[in-house]
Coordinates of C-alpha atoms in Angstrom, one line a residue:
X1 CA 54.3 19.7 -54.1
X2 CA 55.6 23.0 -55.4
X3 CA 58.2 24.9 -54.6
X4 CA 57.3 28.7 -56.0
X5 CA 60.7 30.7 -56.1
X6 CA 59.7 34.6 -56.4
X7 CA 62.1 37.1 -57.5
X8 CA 65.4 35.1 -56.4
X9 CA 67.9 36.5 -58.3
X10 CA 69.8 33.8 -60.8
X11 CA 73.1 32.7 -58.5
X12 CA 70.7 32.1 -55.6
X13 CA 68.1 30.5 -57.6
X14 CA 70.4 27.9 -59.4
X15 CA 72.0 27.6 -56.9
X16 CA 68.6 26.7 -54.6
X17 CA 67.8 24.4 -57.7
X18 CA 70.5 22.1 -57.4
X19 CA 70.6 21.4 -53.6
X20 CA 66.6 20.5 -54.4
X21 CA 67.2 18.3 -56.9
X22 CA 70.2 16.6 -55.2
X23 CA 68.9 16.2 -51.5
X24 CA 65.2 16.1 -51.9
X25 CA 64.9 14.6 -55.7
X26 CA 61.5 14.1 -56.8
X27 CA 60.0 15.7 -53.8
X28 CA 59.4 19.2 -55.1
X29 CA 57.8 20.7 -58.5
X30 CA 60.2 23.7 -58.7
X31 CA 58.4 27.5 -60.4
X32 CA 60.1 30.5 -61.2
X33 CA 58.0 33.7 -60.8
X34 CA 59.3 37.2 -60.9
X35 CA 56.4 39.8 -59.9
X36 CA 54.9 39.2 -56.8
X37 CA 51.1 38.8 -58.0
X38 CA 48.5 36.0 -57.3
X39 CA 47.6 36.0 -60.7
X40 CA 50.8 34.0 -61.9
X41 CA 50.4 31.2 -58.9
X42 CA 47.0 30.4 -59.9
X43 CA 48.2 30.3 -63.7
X44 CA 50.7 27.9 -62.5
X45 CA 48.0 25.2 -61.5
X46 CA 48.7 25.8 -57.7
X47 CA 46.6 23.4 -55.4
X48 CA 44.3 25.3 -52.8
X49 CA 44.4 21.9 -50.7
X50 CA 48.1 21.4 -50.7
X51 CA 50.7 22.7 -49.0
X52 CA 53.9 25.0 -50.8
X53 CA 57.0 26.3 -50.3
X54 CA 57.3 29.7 -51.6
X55 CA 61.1 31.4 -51.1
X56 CA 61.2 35.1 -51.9
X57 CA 63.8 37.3 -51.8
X58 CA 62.8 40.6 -49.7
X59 CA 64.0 42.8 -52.4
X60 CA 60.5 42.3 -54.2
X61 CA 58.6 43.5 -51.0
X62 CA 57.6 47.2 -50.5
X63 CA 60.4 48.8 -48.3
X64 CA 57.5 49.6 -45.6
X65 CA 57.5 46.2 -44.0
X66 CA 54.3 46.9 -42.1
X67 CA 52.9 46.5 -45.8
X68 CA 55.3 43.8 -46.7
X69 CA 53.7 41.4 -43.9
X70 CA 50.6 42.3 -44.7
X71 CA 51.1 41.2 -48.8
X72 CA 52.9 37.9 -47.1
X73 CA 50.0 37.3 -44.9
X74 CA 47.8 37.6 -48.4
X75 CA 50.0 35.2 -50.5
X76 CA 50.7 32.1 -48.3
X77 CA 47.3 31.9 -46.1
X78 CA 44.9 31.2 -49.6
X79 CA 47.1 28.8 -50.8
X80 CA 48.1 26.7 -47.4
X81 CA 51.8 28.2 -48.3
X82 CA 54.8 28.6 -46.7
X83 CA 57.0 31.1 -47.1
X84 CA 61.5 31.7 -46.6
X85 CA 62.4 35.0 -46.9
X86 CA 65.8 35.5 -48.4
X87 CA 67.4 39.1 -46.2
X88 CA 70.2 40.6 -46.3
X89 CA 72.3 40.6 -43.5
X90 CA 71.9 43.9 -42.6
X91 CA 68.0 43.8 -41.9
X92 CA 67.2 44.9 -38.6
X93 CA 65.6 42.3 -36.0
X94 CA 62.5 44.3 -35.7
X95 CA 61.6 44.3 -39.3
X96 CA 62.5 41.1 -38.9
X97 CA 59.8 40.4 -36.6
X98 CA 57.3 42.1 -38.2
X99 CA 58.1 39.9 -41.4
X100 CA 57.6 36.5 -38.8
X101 CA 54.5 38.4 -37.9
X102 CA 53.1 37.4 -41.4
X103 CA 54.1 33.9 -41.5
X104 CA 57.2 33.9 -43.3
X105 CA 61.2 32.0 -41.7
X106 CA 64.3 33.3 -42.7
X107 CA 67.6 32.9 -44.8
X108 CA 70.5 35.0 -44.7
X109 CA 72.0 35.9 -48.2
X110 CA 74.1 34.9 -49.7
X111 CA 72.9 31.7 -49.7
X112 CA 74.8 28.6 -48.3
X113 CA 74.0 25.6 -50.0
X114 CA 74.0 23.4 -46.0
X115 CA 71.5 26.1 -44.8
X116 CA 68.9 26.0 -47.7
X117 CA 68.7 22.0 -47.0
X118 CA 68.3 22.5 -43.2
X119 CA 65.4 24.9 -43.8
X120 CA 63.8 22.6 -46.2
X121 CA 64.0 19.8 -44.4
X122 CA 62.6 21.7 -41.1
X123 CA 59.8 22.8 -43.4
X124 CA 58.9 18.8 -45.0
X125 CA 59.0 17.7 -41.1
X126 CA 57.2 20.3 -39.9
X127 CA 55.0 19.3 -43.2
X128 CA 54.6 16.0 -42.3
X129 CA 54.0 16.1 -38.4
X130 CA 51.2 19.1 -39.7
X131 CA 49.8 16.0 -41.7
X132 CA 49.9 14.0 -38.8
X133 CA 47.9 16.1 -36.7
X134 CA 45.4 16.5 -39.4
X135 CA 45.4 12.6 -39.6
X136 CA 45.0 12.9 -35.9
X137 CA 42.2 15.2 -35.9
X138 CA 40.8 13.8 -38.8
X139 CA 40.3 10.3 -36.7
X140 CA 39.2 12.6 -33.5
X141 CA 36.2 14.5 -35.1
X142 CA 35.3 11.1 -36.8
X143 CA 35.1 9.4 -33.5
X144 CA 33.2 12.8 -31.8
X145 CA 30.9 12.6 -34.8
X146 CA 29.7 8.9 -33.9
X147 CA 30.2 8.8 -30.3
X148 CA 26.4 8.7 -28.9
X149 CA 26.7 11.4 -26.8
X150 CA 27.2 15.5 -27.4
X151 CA 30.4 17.3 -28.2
X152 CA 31.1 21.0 -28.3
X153 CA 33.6 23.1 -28.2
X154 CA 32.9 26.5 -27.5
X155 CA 34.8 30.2 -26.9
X156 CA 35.2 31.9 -24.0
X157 CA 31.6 32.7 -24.0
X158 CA 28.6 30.3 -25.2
X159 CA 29.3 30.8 -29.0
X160 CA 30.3 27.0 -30.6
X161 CA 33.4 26.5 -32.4
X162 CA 32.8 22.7 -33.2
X163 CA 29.6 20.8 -32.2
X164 CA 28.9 16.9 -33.5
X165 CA 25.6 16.4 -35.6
X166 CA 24.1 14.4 -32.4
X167 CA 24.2 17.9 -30.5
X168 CA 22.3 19.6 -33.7
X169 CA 19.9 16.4 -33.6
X170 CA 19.0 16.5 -30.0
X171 CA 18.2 20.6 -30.2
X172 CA 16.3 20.0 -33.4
X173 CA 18.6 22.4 -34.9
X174 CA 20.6 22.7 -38.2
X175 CA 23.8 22.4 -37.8
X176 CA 24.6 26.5 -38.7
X177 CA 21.8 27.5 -36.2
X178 CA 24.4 25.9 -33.7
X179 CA 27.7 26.9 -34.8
X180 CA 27.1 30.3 -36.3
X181 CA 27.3 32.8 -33.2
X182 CA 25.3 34.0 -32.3
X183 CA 24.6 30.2 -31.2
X184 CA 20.9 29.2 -30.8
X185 CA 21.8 26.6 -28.4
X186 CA 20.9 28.6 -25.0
X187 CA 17.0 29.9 -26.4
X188 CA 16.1 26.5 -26.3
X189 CA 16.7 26.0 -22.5
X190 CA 13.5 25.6 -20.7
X191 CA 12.6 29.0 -19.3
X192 CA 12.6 27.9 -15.7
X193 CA 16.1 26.5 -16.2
X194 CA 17.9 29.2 -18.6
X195 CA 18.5 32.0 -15.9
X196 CA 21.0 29.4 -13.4
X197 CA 21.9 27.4 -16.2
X198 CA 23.4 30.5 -17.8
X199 CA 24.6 32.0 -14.3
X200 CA 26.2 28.6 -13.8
X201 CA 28.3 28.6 -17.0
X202 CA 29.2 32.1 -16.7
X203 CA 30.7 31.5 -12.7
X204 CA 32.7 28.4 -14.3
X205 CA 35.9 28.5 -12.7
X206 CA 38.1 25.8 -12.5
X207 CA 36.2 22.4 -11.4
X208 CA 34.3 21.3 -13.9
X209 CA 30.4 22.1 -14.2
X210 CA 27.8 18.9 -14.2
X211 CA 23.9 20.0 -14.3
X212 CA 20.9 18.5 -15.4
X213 CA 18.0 21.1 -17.4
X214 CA 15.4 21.0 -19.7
X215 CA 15.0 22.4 -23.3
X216 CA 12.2 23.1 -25.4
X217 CA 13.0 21.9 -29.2
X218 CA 11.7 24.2 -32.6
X219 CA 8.9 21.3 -32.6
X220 CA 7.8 22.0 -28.9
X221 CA 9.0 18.2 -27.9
X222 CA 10.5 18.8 -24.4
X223 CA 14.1 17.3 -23.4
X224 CA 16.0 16.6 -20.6
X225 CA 19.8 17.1 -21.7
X226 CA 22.9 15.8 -18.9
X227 CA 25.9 18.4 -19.5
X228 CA 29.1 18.5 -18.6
X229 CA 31.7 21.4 -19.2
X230 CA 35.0 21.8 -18.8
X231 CA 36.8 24.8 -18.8
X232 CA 40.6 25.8 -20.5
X233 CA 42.7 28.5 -19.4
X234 CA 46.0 29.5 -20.5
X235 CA 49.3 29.9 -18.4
X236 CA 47.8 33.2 -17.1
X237 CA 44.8 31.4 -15.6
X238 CA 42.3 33.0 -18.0
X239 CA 39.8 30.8 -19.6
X240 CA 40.0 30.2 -23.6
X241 CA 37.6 27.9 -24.4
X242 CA 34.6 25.3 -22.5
X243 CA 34.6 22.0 -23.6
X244 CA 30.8 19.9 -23.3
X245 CA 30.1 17.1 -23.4
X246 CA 26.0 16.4 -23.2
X247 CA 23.4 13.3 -23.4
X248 CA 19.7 13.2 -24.1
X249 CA 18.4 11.6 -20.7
X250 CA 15.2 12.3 -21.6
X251 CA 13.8 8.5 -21.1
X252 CA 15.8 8.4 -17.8
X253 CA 13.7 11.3 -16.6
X254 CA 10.8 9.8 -17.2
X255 CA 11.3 6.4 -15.8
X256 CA 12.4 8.2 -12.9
X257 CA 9.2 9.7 -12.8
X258 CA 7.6 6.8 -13.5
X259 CA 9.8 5.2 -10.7
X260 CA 9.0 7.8 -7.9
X261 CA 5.1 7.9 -8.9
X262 CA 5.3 3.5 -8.9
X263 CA 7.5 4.4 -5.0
X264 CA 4.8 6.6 -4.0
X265 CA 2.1 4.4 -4.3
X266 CA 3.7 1.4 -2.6
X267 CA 4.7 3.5 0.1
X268 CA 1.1 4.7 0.3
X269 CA 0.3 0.7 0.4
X270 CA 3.0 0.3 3.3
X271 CA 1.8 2.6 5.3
X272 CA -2.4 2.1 4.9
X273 CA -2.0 -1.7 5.3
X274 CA -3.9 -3.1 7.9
X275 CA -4.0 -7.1 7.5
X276 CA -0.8 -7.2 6.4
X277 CA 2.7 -6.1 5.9
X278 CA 5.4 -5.1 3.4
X279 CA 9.1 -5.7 4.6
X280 CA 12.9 -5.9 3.4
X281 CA 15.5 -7.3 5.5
X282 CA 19.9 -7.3 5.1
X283 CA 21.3 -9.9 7.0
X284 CA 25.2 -10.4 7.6
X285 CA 26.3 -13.7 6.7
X286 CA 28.1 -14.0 10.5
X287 CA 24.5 -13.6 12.3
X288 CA 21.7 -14.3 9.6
X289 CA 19.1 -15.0 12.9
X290 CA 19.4 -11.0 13.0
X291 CA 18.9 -9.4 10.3
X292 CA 18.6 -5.6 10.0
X293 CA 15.1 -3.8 9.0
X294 CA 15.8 -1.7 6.0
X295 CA 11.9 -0.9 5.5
X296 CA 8.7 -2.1 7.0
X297 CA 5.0 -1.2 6.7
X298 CA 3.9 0.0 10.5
X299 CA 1.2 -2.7 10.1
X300 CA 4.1 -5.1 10.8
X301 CA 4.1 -3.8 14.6
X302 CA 0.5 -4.4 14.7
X303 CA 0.8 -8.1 13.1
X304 CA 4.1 -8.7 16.0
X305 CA 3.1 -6.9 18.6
X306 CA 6.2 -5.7 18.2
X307 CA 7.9 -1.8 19.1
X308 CA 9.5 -0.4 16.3
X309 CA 13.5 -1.3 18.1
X310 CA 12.0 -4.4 18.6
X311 CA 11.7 -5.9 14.8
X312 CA 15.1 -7.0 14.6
X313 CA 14.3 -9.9 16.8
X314 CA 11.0 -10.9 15.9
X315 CA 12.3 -14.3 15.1
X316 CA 12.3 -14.9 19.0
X317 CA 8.3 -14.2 19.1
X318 CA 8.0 -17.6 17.5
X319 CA 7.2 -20.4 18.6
X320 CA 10.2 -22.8 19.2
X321 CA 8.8 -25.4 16.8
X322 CA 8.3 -22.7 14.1
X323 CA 11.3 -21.2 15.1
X324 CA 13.9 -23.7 14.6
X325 CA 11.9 -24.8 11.2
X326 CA 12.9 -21.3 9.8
X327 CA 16.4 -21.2 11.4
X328 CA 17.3 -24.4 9.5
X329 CA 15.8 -23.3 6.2
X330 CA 17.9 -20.3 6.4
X331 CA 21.1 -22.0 7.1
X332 CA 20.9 -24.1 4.0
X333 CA 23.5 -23.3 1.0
X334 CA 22.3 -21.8 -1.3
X335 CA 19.5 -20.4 0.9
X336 CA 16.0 -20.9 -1.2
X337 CA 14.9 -18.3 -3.4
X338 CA 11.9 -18.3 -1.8
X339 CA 10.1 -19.5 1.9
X340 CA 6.4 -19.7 2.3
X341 CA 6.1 -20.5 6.1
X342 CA 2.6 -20.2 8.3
X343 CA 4.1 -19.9 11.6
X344 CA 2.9 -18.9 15.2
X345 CA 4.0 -15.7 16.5
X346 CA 2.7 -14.4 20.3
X347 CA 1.3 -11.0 20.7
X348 CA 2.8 -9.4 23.8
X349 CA -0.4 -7.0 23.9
X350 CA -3.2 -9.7 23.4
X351 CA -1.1 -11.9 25.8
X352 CA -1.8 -15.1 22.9
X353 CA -1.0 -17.1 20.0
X354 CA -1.5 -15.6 16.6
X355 CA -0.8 -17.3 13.2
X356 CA 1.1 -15.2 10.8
X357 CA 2.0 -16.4 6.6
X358 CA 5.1 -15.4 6.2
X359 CA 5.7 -15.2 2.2
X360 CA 9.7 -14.1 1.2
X361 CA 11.8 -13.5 -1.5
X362 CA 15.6 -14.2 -0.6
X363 CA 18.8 -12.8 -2.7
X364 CA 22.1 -14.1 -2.3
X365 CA 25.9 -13.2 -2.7
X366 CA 27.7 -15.4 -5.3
X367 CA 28.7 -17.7 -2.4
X368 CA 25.1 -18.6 -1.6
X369 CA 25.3 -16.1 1.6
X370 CA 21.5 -14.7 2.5
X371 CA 22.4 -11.3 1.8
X372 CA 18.5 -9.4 1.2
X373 CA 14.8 -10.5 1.7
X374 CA 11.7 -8.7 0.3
X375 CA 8.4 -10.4 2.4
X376 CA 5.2 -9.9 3.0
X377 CA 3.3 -11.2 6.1
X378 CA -0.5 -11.9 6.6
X379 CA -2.5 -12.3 9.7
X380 CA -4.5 -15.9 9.2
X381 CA -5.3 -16.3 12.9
X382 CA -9.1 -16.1 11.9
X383 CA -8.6 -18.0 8.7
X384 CA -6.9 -21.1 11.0
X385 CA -9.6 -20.8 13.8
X386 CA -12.1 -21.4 11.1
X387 CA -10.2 -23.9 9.6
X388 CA -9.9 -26.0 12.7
X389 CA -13.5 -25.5 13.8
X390 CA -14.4 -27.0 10.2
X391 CA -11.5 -29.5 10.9
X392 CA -13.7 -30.3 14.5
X393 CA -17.4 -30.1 13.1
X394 CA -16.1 -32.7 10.4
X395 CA -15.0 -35.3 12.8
X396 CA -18.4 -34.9 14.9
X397 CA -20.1 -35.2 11.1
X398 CA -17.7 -38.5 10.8
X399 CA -18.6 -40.2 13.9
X400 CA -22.5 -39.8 13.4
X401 CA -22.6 -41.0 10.3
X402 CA -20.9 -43.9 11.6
X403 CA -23.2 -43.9 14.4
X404 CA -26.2 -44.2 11.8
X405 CA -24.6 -46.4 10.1
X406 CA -24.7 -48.8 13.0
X407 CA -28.1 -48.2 13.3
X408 CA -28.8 -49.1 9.5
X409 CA -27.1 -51.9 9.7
X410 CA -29.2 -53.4 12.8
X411 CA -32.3 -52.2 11.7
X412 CA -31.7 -54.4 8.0
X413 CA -31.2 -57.4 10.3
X414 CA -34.5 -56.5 12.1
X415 CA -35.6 -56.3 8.7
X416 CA -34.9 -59.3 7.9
X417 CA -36.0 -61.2 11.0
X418 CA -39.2 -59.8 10.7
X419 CA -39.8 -61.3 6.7
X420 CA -38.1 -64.6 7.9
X421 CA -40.8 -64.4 11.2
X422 CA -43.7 -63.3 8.3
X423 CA -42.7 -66.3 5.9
X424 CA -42.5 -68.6 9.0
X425 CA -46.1 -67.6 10.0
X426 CA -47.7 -67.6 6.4
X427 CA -46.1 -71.3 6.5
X428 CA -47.7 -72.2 9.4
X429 CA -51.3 -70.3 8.8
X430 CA -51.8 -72.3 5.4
X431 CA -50.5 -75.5 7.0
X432 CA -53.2 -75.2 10.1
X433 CA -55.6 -74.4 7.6
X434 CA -54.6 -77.3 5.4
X435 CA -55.1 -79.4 8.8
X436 CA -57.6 -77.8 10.9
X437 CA -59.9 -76.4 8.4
X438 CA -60.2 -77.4 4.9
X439 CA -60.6 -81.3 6.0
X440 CA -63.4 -80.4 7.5
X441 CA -64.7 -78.0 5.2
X442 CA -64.5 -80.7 2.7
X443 CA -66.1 -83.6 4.6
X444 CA -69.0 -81.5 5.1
X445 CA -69.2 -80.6 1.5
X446 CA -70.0 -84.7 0.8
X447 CA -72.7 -84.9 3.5
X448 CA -75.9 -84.8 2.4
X449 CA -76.5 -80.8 2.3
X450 CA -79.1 -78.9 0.8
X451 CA -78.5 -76.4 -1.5
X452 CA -77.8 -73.1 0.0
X453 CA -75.8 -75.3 2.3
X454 CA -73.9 -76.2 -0.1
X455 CA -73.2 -73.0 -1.4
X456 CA -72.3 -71.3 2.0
X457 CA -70.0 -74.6 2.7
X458 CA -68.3 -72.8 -1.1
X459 CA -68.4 -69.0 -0.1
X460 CA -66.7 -70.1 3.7
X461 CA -63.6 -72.5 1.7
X462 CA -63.3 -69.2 -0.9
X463 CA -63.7 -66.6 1.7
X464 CA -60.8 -68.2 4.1
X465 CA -58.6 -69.0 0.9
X466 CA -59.0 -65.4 0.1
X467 CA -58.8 -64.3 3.7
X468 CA -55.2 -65.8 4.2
X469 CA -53.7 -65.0 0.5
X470 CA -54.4 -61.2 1.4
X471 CA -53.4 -60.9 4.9
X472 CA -50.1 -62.7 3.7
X473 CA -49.8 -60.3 0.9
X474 CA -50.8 -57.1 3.0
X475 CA -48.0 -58.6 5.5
X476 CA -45.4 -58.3 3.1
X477 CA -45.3 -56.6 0.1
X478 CA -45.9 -52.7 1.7
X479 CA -42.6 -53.3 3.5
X480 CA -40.7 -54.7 0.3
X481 CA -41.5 -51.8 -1.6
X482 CA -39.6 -49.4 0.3
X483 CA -36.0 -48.7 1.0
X484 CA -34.4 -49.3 4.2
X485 CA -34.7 -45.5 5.1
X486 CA -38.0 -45.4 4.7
X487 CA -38.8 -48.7 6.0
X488 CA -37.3 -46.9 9.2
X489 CA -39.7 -43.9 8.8
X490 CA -42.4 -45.9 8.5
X491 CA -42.3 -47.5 11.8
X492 CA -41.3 -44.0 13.3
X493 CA -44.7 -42.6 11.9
X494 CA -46.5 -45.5 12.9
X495 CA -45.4 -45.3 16.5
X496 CA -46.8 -41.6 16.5
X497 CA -43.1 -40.1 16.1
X498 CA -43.8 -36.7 14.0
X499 CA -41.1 -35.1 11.2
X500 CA -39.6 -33.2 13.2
X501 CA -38.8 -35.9 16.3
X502 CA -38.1 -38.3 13.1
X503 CA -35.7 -35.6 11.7
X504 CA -33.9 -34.9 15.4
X505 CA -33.2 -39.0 15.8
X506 CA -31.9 -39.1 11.9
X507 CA -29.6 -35.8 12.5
X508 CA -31.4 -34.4 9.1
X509 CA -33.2 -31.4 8.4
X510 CA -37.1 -32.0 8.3
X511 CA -37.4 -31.5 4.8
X512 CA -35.3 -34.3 4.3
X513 CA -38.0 -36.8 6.7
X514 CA -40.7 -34.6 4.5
X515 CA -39.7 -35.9 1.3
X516 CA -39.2 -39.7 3.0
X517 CA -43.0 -39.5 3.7
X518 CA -43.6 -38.5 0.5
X519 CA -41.8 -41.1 -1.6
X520 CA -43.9 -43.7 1.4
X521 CA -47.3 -42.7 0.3
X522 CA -46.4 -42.9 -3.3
X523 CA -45.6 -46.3 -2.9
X524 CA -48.5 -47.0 -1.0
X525 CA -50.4 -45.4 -3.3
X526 CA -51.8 -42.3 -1.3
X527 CA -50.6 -39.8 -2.6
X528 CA -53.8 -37.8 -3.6
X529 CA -55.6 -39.9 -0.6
X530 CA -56.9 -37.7 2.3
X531 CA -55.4 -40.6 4.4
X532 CA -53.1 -40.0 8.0
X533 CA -50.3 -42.0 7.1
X534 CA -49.7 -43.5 11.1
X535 CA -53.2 -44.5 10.8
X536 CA -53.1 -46.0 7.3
X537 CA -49.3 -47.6 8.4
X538 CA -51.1 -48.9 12.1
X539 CA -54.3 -50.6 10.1
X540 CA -51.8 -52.2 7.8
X541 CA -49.9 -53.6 11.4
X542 CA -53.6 -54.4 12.3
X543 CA -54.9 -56.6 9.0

């Protein structure tokens, strides 16, 4: 640091000298400069960046001190200087002034060692709470520079003094297109916003301003800035200077938009639903049985039956059962996250039952209180009429079938009388043939017989073997090749029952007895016969 002495005369300069080097040793670089000239500081290697102590004695200065404040002013601001004046005693306080008025402090000659040290020492703490507040700012403006939202600082009128690169960033500005008046900022407002946004900065008083506008960036991207300015005065109440402070809420906007639009169309939802209905509940944690109706779709007065006071207390439309199901569902802890109920509800109007699915959503307090519920509630009366009608028509299906299973069951045991009663008769047919017949056949075949008698007694013995073996076989096998089912069809058709009677006894559709009759002439091999099948089946019974 230097301390620049400027046409001190010799007693007051050695004298300066050694209360420097005794009270502040090592502190100052002490210069001795006798015409008052820049030239010779910036010979002497003075430091724009630093700060100096420059002592002058007055008698160097032009006697008009109008111009001696002005050459003051021109010395010590270039080189961050400042400046002790040595006066005489006699100087009068308004030249005086005028010499403060250009940045210079006083000492009166002659020189007293106690007062040079006090005015140094005010000027190295003055020094070093001036570094402090640089330090200060220094950490401020680094902080402003990376906070994420806007800082400016501007005059009196919209002109920036300071602004933070985000501001420059967001306007899609340089950084001197936002500083240097006139400021660009304001011709990037949105032109339906500029004329109250401007009319709203200009009436700023004393509360602070906070508004919401557009701007149109250089690249014509459109933003949606969130400003905040707050206004200075001085002791007279005039304002000085705004301060803002600004965001880009640009995405906000949008998903607001996006919000309202997605609001828009449920509501449109609520409010054409027929079949069902959107709802939100609050419920107090003292009387959770009544909660409070914060929206509903008016299909929900439809589905109730309910008026529109009424809601709240829909829960007594229910039927007790269904009722005090729900009620102790709700008075668990923690209450569900979610209920899926089908509960009966009666319809005041219709004067009946309804069935209503009651599908909900439940939030809680940390406590495990039922504080909200988002539902939605159907109308299935016509879905659990049908379902009970099925629920009917497939216990009537269950007891025919075990009606004709009955029947299936008795007809196999007629079944099977009827081969024990054929195998019983073919037993006795061959034995009265073995008895009654072929003894006799064969005693007359040894008697004396012609020829041709001979040969008839042959044909009659063959004829009746043959007879018997194919009534026998006829009897028996036409039955075993069909199923039990058909077997049962056959005797229908035979006993002059047509498909359609067949198909009413059965509980089938006729084209189910069609295909029976089918599958019984194929195995009686008549299918391409132009045969009636009761007449083939009743010349079978006959044979």
């Amino acid at each position: 640091m230097k301390l620049i002495l400027i046409g001190v005369r010799n007693e007051d300069e050695k004298k300066i000298k050694t209360s420097i080097q005794h009270f502040f040793p090592g502190i100052f670089k002490i210069l001795s400069l006798k015409p008052l000239e820049k030239k010779p500081l910036i010979e002497a290697d003075i430091n724009y960046e630093s700060s100096h102590l420059i002592l002058m004695d007055d008698q160097v200065l032009p006697k008009n001190y109008s111009e001696a404040s002005q050459q003051i002013r021109d010395l010590v601001k270039p080189f961050h200087a400042s400046m002790i004046l040595l006066v005489d005693k006699k100087m009068k306080s308004s030249s005086k002034k005028m010499i403060q008025e250009g940045g210079a402090e006083f000492l009166v000659k002659p020189l007293e060692k106690m007062a040079i040290i006090s005015r140094v020492n005010t000027f190295l703490r003055l020094l070093k709470e001036k570094k402090k507040r640089k330090a200060s700012e220094n950490r401020f403006f680094q902080v402003v520079e990376n906070m994420p939202i806007i800082f400016a600082d501007y005059t009196d009128g919209i002109d920036a003094v300071y602004a933070n690169k985000l501001g420059s960033q967001i306007w899609g500005m340089s950084h001197d297109e936002v500083m240097n008046p006139p400021s660009k900022w304001t011709e990037s407002i949105h032109p339906d916003d500029k004329d109250w946004v401007m009319a709203a900065i200009g009436n700023l008083k004393k509360d602070n301003l906070y508004i919401q506008y557009r701007i149109i960036r250089p690249d014509g991207q459109l933003r949606w800035i969130d400003d905040s300015f707050i206004p200075v005065f001085d002791h007279h109440g005039n304002r000085i200077r705004v301060f803002g402070f600004g965001q880009d809420i640009t995405k906000r906007k949008l998903a607001e938009h996006s919000l309202k639009k997605s609001d828009e169309h449920l509501r449109s939802l609520m409010e054409t639903a027929t079949d069902f209905a959107i709802y939100r509940l609050m419920f107090d944690k003292k009387d959770p049985f009544h909660p409070e109706i914060i929206f509903a779709s008016p299909s929900i007065m439809d589905i109730l039956g309910a008026t529109e006071n009424g809601l709240d207390v829909w829960l007594n439309t229910l039927h007790t059962e269904d009722a005090e199901r729900i009620r102790q569902t709700l008075r668990k802890k923690p209450v569900p996250r979610k209920m899926e109920e089908t509960v009966r509800v009666f319809h005041p109007e219709r004067q009946e039952w309804l069935w209503v699915q009651i599908i909900e959503n439940h939030l809680t307090d940390e406590k495990g209180n039922l504080t909200y519920s988002n539902g939605i509630m159907f109308d299935v009366t016509d879905r659990v009429k049908a379902s009970s009608t099925i629920k009917k028509r497939d216990l009537q299906l269950a007891r025919q079938t075990a009606k004709l299973q009955k029947l299936n069951d008795a007809l196999s045991i007629l079944l099977e009388h009827q081969e024990k009663k054929l195998k019983d008769m073919q037993h006795n047919m061959s034995e009265s043939l073995d008895k009654l017949v072929v003894p006799y056949l064969q005693d007359l075949s040894v008697t004396e017989l012609d020829q041709n008698q001979q040969t008839f007694v042959d044909i009659i013995s063959s004829n009746l073997i043959n007879i018997t073996s194919s009534f026998i076989k006829t009897m028996s096998s036409w039955k075993n090749r069909l199923s039990p089912t058909e077997i049962r069809v056959a005797d229908l058709v035979k006993n002059g029952k047509n498909t359609k009677e067949i198909a009413e006894l059965f509980n089938v559709s006729p084209a189910a007895i069609s295909f029976h009759r089918n599958n019984i002439r194929s195995k009686l091999e008549i299918t391409n016969e132009k045969v009636n099948l009761a007449s083939y089946l009743q010349n079978l019974g006959r044979d």
